[in-house]
Amino acid sequence: MQQADISIIVPVYNESENLRTLYSRLLEVVKSLQVTYQIIFIDDCSGDDSMAKILKISRENPNVYFLSLTRNFGHQVAVSAGLNYCNAEAVVIIDADLQDPPEIILDLYREHQKGFDVVYAKRAKRKGESLLKKITAKLYYRLLKRLVTFKIPLDAGDFRLISKKVVDALNQMPEHNKFLRGQIAWLGFKESYVVFDRDTRKHGKSGYSFGKMMRLAFDGITGFSDKPLLFVSRLGFIISLFSFLIIVYAAFSHFVLEKTITGWTSLIICVAFVGGIQLLSIGVIGEYISRINSNVQKRPLYIVNSTNIKSEANSNES
Ligand code: UDP
Ligand code: MG
């Protein structure tokens, strides 16, 4: 694949009705930027006719490439696949559902030309998303910010422009539980942002199920912070101390005061409390163990079913 000025990576999962509009809006953008470009659609095994549409577009335009994955690997992996294959000075990651307006790329590119390696698009408003999603997202990003030791931008998704340097660095990060916005922040390149209003999804419904969202949220935390482990062990210490005091008190009241407690309530509360904390702690530890597990297996991150990208040295799947 020839190197272009800009590469646009679009993960696609059941976006049939959005693809044409997205494509023509992207074309307008690259035309007004007057740059050489490549658009890479990654079909994350859609169940609709998204792939047929992508094929059609790629036949019309030699700058349009596709990667078709063998099964649904999820948004983060689909984007990572695109990053493995792209070949450009500047790379834009954008959703296919038009929630990220393609015209913002003009601002991202302008900002990049001032010398920033990462330009992310910060969401001022999120139209058409449920109050619950907005609130949990707000809380989550603030929690994450407190847990990690490096600067992580608030209220920004994966819609952003990154330079070739950043892409090369990302492609060297071997972790399996991808959380790209965290990885990019961890890399620490010079970054800037533009503010935008996130649109509503034009057609179809969100491919991010509750389960996928929880997975991403956990990966964001466990991938970049050990504080939950520290918290759990401290909590364990405090509770043990507390339990010890209760034991002393119980022995004292039995042998010295000789009035043993008959209360069932206090006992059951203690048992339930300690049991709950124990389960929670084991769960947290389990999250980290599952990360270790998937990383030691060293399986490829995704499998490509078909593509029109001629494989060269740059297709370094990891
Ligand atoms: N997506 C994907 N694989 C998935 C789920 C989503 O490639 O398993 C794509 C989807 O087509 C879209 C982007 O990732 O381009 C963001 O997904 P979505 O709009 O469903 O998420 P939301 O905006 O609701 O968080
Ligand atoms: Mg969306």
PDB file of N, CA and C in Angstrom, residues 175-224:
ATOM      1  N   GLU A 175      -0.286  -5.700  24.226  1.00  0.00           N
ATOM      2  CA  GLU A 175      -1.375  -6.168  25.091  1.00  0.00           C
ATOM      3  C   GLU A 175      -2.625  -6.558  24.315  1.00  0.00           C
ATOM      4  N   HIS A 176      -3.335  -7.506  24.873  1.00  0.00           N
ATOM      5  CA  HIS A 176      -4.511  -8.030  24.196  1.00  0.00           C
ATOM      6  C   HIS A 176      -5.792  -7.298  24.530  1.00  0.00           C
ATOM      7  N   ASN A 177      -5.893  -6.832  25.778  1.00  0.00           N
ATOM      8  CA  ASN A 177      -7.111  -6.121  26.157  1.00  0.00           C
ATOM      9  C   ASN A 177      -6.903  -4.666  25.797  1.00  0.00           C
ATOM     10  N   LYS A 178      -7.268  -4.336  24.572  1.00  0.00           N
ATOM     11  CA  LYS A 178      -6.964  -2.996  24.061  1.00  0.00           C
ATOM     12  C   LYS A 178      -7.836  -1.922  24.700  1.00  0.00           C
ATOM     13  N   PHE A 179      -7.217  -0.823  25.056  1.00  0.00           N
ATOM     14  CA  PHE A 179      -7.937   0.378  25.476  1.00  0.00           C
ATOM     15  C   PHE A 179      -7.142   1.519  24.866  1.00  0.00           C
ATOM     16  N   LEU A 180      -7.421   1.763  23.571  1.00  0.00           N
ATOM     17  CA  LEU A 180      -6.552   2.621  22.768  1.00  0.00           C
ATOM     18  C   LEU A 180      -6.375   4.022  23.340  1.00  0.00           C
ATOM     19  N   ARG A 181      -7.497   4.607  23.842  1.00  0.00           N
ATOM     20  CA  ARG A 181      -7.359   5.992  24.321  1.00  0.00           C
ATOM     21  C   ARG A 181      -6.417   6.046  25.519  1.00  0.00           C
ATOM     22  N   GLY A 182      -6.389   4.967  26.319  1.00  0.00           N
ATOM     23  CA  GLY A 182      -5.453   4.883  27.450  1.00  0.00           C
ATOM     24  C   GLY A 182      -4.032   4.670  26.956  1.00  0.00           C
ATOM     25  N   GLN A 183      -3.875   3.773  25.976  1.00  0.00           N
ATOM     26  CA  GLN A 183      -2.538   3.493  25.447  1.00  0.00           C
ATOM     27  C   GLN A 183      -1.912   4.745  24.851  1.00  0.00           C
ATOM     28  N   ILE A 184      -2.730   5.497  24.104  1.00  0.00           N
ATOM     29  CA  ILE A 184      -2.208   6.711  23.462  1.00  0.00           C
ATOM     30  C   ILE A 184      -1.792   7.733  24.525  1.00  0.00           C
ATOM     31  N   ALA A 185      -2.606   7.856  25.571  1.00  0.00           N
ATOM     32  CA  ALA A 185      -2.254   8.784  26.649  1.00  0.00           C
ATOM     33  C   ALA A 185      -0.983   8.319  27.349  1.00  0.00           C
ATOM     34  N   TRP A 186      -0.867   7.003  27.537  1.00  0.00           N
ATOM     35  CA  TRP A 186       0.310   6.426  28.211  1.00  0.00           C
ATOM     36  C   TRP A 186       1.592   6.733  27.439  1.00  0.00           C
ATOM     37  N   LEU A 187       1.500   6.723  26.086  1.00  0.00           N
ATOM     38  CA  LEU A 187       2.673   6.961  25.252  1.00  0.00           C
ATOM     39  C   LEU A 187       3.267   8.342  25.499  1.00  0.00           C
ATOM     40  N   GLY A 188       2.376   9.296  25.782  1.00  0.00           N
ATOM     41  CA  GLY A 188       2.848  10.601  26.215  1.00  0.00           C
ATOM     42  C   GLY A 188       3.274  11.583  25.145  1.00  0.00           C
ATOM     43  N   PHE A 189       2.875  11.365  23.898  1.00  0.00           N
ATOM     44  CA  PHE A 189       3.237  12.322  22.850  1.00  0.00           C
ATOM     45  C   PHE A 189       2.539  13.662  23.077  1.00  0.00           C
ATOM     46  N   LYS A 190       3.038  14.676  22.374  1.00  0.00           N
ATOM     47  CA  LYS A 190       2.492  16.020  22.497  1.00  0.00           C
ATOM     48  C   LYS A 190       1.052  16.033  21.974  1.00  0.00           C
ATOM     49  N   GLU A 191       0.128  16.460  22.800  1.00  0.00           N
ATOM     50  CA  GLU A 191      -1.260  16.377  22.349  1.00  0.00           C
ATOM     51  C   GLU A 191      -2.040  17.675  22.493  1.00  0.00           C
ATOM     52  N   SER A 192      -3.075  17.747  21.671  1.00  0.00           N
ATOM     53  CA  SER A 192      -3.958  18.897  21.700  1.00  0.00           C
ATOM     54  C   SER A 192      -5.368  18.381  21.423  1.00  0.00           C
ATOM     55  N   TYR A 193      -6.350  19.255  21.434  1.00  0.00           N
ATOM     56  CA  TYR A 193      -7.707  18.769  21.163  1.00  0.00           C
ATOM     57  C   TYR A 193      -8.556  19.825  20.484  1.00  0.00           C
ATOM     58  N   VAL A 194      -9.602  19.363  19.844  1.00  0.00           N
ATOM     59  CA  VAL A 194     -10.624  20.283  19.354  1.00  0.00           C
ATOM     60  C   VAL A 194     -11.938  19.854  20.004  1.00  0.00           C
ATOM     61  N   VAL A 195     -12.836  20.805  20.182  1.00  0.00           N
ATOM     62  CA  VAL A 195     -14.102  20.507  20.846  1.00  0.00           C
ATOM     63  C   VAL A 195     -15.184  20.309  19.799  1.00  0.00           C
ATOM     64  N   PHE A 196     -16.053  19.336  20.012  1.00  0.00           N
ATOM     65  CA  PHE A 196     -17.145  19.137  19.055  1.00  0.00           C
ATOM     66  C   PHE A 196     -18.393  18.622  19.762  1.00  0.00           C
ATOM     67  N   ASP A 197     -19.535  18.766  19.081  1.00  0.00           N
ATOM     68  CA  ASP A 197     -20.782  18.207  19.607  1.00  0.00           C
ATOM     69  C   ASP A 197     -21.005  16.862  18.963  1.00  0.00           C
ATOM     70  N   ARG A 198     -21.131  15.838  19.777  1.00  0.00           N
ATOM     71  CA  ARG A 198     -21.321  14.506  19.220  1.00  0.00           C
ATOM     72  C   ARG A 198     -22.755  14.359  18.720  1.00  0.00           C
ATOM     73  N   ASP A 199     -22.887  13.935  17.473  1.00  0.00           N
ATOM     74  CA  ASP A 199     -24.214  13.775  16.877  1.00  0.00           C
ATOM     75  C   ASP A 199     -24.898  12.510  17.357  1.00  0.00           C
ATOM     76  N   THR A 200     -26.162  12.397  16.972  1.00  0.00           N
ATOM     77  CA  THR A 200     -26.853  11.128  17.232  1.00  0.00           C
ATOM     78  C   THR A 200     -26.498  10.166  16.113  1.00  0.00           C
ATOM     79  N   ARG A 201     -26.597   8.884  16.401  1.00  0.00           N
ATOM     80  CA  ARG A 201     -26.350   7.851  15.406  1.00  0.00           C
ATOM     81  C   ARG A 201     -27.394   7.997  14.294  1.00  0.00           C
ATOM     82  N   LYS A 202     -26.951   7.973  13.025  1.00  0.00           N
ATOM     83  CA  LYS A 202     -27.894   8.231  11.936  1.00  0.00           C
ATOM     84  C   LYS A 202     -28.838   7.054  11.694  1.00  0.00           C
ATOM     85  N   HIS A 203     -28.298   5.873  11.517  1.00  0.00           N
ATOM     86  CA  HIS A 203     -29.135   4.690  11.297  1.00  0.00           C
ATOM     87  C   HIS A 203     -28.645   3.547  12.168  1.00  0.00           C
ATOM     88  N   GLY A 204     -29.493   2.558  12.335  1.00  0.00           N
ATOM     89  CA  GLY A 204     -29.088   1.349  13.049  1.00  0.00           C
ATOM     90  C   GLY A 204     -28.971   1.580  14.542  1.00  0.00           C
ATOM     91  N   LYS A 205     -28.518   0.544  15.254  1.00  0.00           N
ATOM     92  CA  LYS A 205     -28.384   0.729  16.696  1.00  0.00           C
ATOM     93  C   LYS A 205     -26.962   0.436  17.166  1.00  0.00           C
ATOM     94  N   SER A 206     -26.669   0.892  18.364  1.00  0.00           N
ATOM     95  CA  SER A 206     -25.303   0.767  18.886  1.00  0.00           C
ATOM     96  C   SER A 206     -24.848  -0.686  18.940  1.00  0.00           C
ATOM     97  N   GLY A 207     -23.617  -0.921  18.502  1.00  0.00           N
ATOM     98  CA  GLY A 207     -23.058  -2.267  18.558  1.00  0.00           C
ATOM     99  C   GLY A 207     -22.350  -2.522  19.881  1.00  0.00           C
ATOM    100  N   TYR A 208     -22.324  -1.472  20.723  1.00  0.00           N
ATOM    101  CA  TYR A 208     -21.682  -1.612  22.025  1.00  0.00           C
ATOM    102  C   TYR A 208     -22.721  -2.072  23.029  1.00  0.00           C
ATOM    103  N   SER A 209     -22.776  -3.366  23.257  1.00  0.00           N
ATOM    104  CA  SER A 209     -23.724  -3.892  24.236  1.00  0.00           C
ATOM    105  C   SER A 209     -23.231  -3.491  25.624  1.00  0.00           C
ATOM    106  N   PHE A 210     -24.086  -3.695  26.614  1.00  0.00           N
ATOM    107  CA  PHE A 210     -23.713  -3.381  27.989  1.00  0.00           C
ATOM    108  C   PHE A 210     -22.460  -4.165  28.383  1.00  0.00           C
ATOM    109  N   GLY A 211     -22.431  -5.422  27.970  1.00  0.00           N
ATOM    110  CA  GLY A 211     -21.281  -6.285  28.293  1.00  0.00           C
ATOM    111  C   GLY A 211     -19.989  -5.759  27.690  1.00  0.00           C
ATOM    112  N   LYS A 212     -20.050  -5.360  26.412  1.00  0.00           N
ATOM    113  CA  LYS A 212     -18.847  -4.848  25.738  1.00  0.00           C
ATOM    114  C   LYS A 212     -18.365  -3.565  26.413  1.00  0.00           C
ATOM    115  N   MET A 213     -19.338  -2.741  26.856  1.00  0.00           N
ATOM    116  CA  MET A 213     -18.975  -1.476  27.480  1.00  0.00           C
ATOM    117  C   MET A 213     -18.293  -1.727  28.830  1.00  0.00           C
ATOM    118  N   MET A 214     -18.835  -2.681  29.594  1.00  0.00           N
ATOM    119  CA  MET A 214     -18.235  -3.023  30.879  1.00  0.00           C
ATOM    120  C   MET A 214     -16.813  -3.554  30.678  1.00  0.00           C
ATOM    121  N   ARG A 215     -16.660  -4.391  29.643  1.00  0.00           N
ATOM    122  CA  ARG A 215     -15.342  -4.967  29.345  1.00  0.00           C
ATOM    123  C   ARG A 215     -14.328  -3.840  29.108  1.00  0.00           C
ATOM    124  N   LEU A 216     -14.744  -2.878  28.279  1.00  0.00           N
ATOM    125  CA  LEU A 216     -13.867  -1.749  27.948  1.00  0.00           C
ATOM    126  C   LEU A 216     -13.518  -0.959  29.201  1.00  0.00           C
ATOM    127  N   ALA A 217     -14.540  -0.743  30.038  1.00  0.00           N
ATOM    128  CA  ALA A 217     -14.329   0.028  31.265  1.00  0.00           C
ATOM    129  C   ALA A 217     -13.325  -0.681  32.177  1.00  0.00           C
ATOM    130  N   PHE A 218     -13.469  -1.993  32.344  1.00  0.00           N
ATOM    131  CA  PHE A 218     -12.534  -2.746  33.192  1.00  0.00           C
ATOM    132  C   PHE A 218     -11.128  -2.749  32.589  1.00  0.00           C
ATOM    133  N   ASP A 219     -11.059  -2.910  31.258  1.00  0.00           N
ATOM    134  CA  ASP A 219      -9.746  -2.928  30.608  1.00  0.00           C
ATOM    135  C   ASP A 219      -9.034  -1.600  30.794  1.00  0.00           C
ATOM    136  N   GLY A 220      -9.809  -0.517  30.764  1.00  0.00           N
ATOM    137  CA  GLY A 220      -9.228   0.810  30.951  1.00  0.00           C
ATOM    138  C   GLY A 220      -8.560   0.903  32.314  1.00  0.00           C
ATOM    139  N   ILE A 221      -9.208   0.351  33.324  1.00  0.00           N
ATOM    140  CA  ILE A 221      -8.663   0.456  34.674  1.00  0.00           C
ATOM    141  C   ILE A 221      -7.542  -0.562  34.903  1.00  0.00           C
ATOM    142  N   THR A 222      -7.829  -1.842  34.619  1.00  0.00           N
ATOM    143  CA  THR A 222      -6.825  -2.869  34.947  1.00  0.00           C
ATOM    144  C   THR A 222      -5.580  -2.765  34.065  1.00  0.00           C
ATOM    145  N   GLY A 223      -5.746  -2.183  32.872  1.00  0.00           N
ATOM    146  CA  GLY A 223      -4.595  -2.061  31.986  1.00  0.00           C
ATOM    147  C   GLY A 223      -3.613  -0.986  32.417  1.00  0.00           C
ATOM    148  N   PHE A 224      -4.088  -0.037  33.187  1.00  0.00           N
ATOM    149  CA  PHE A 224      -3.234   1.114  33.462  1.00  0.00           C
ATOM    150  C   PHE A 224      -3.094   1.465  34.931  1.00  0.00           C
TER     151      PHE A 224
END
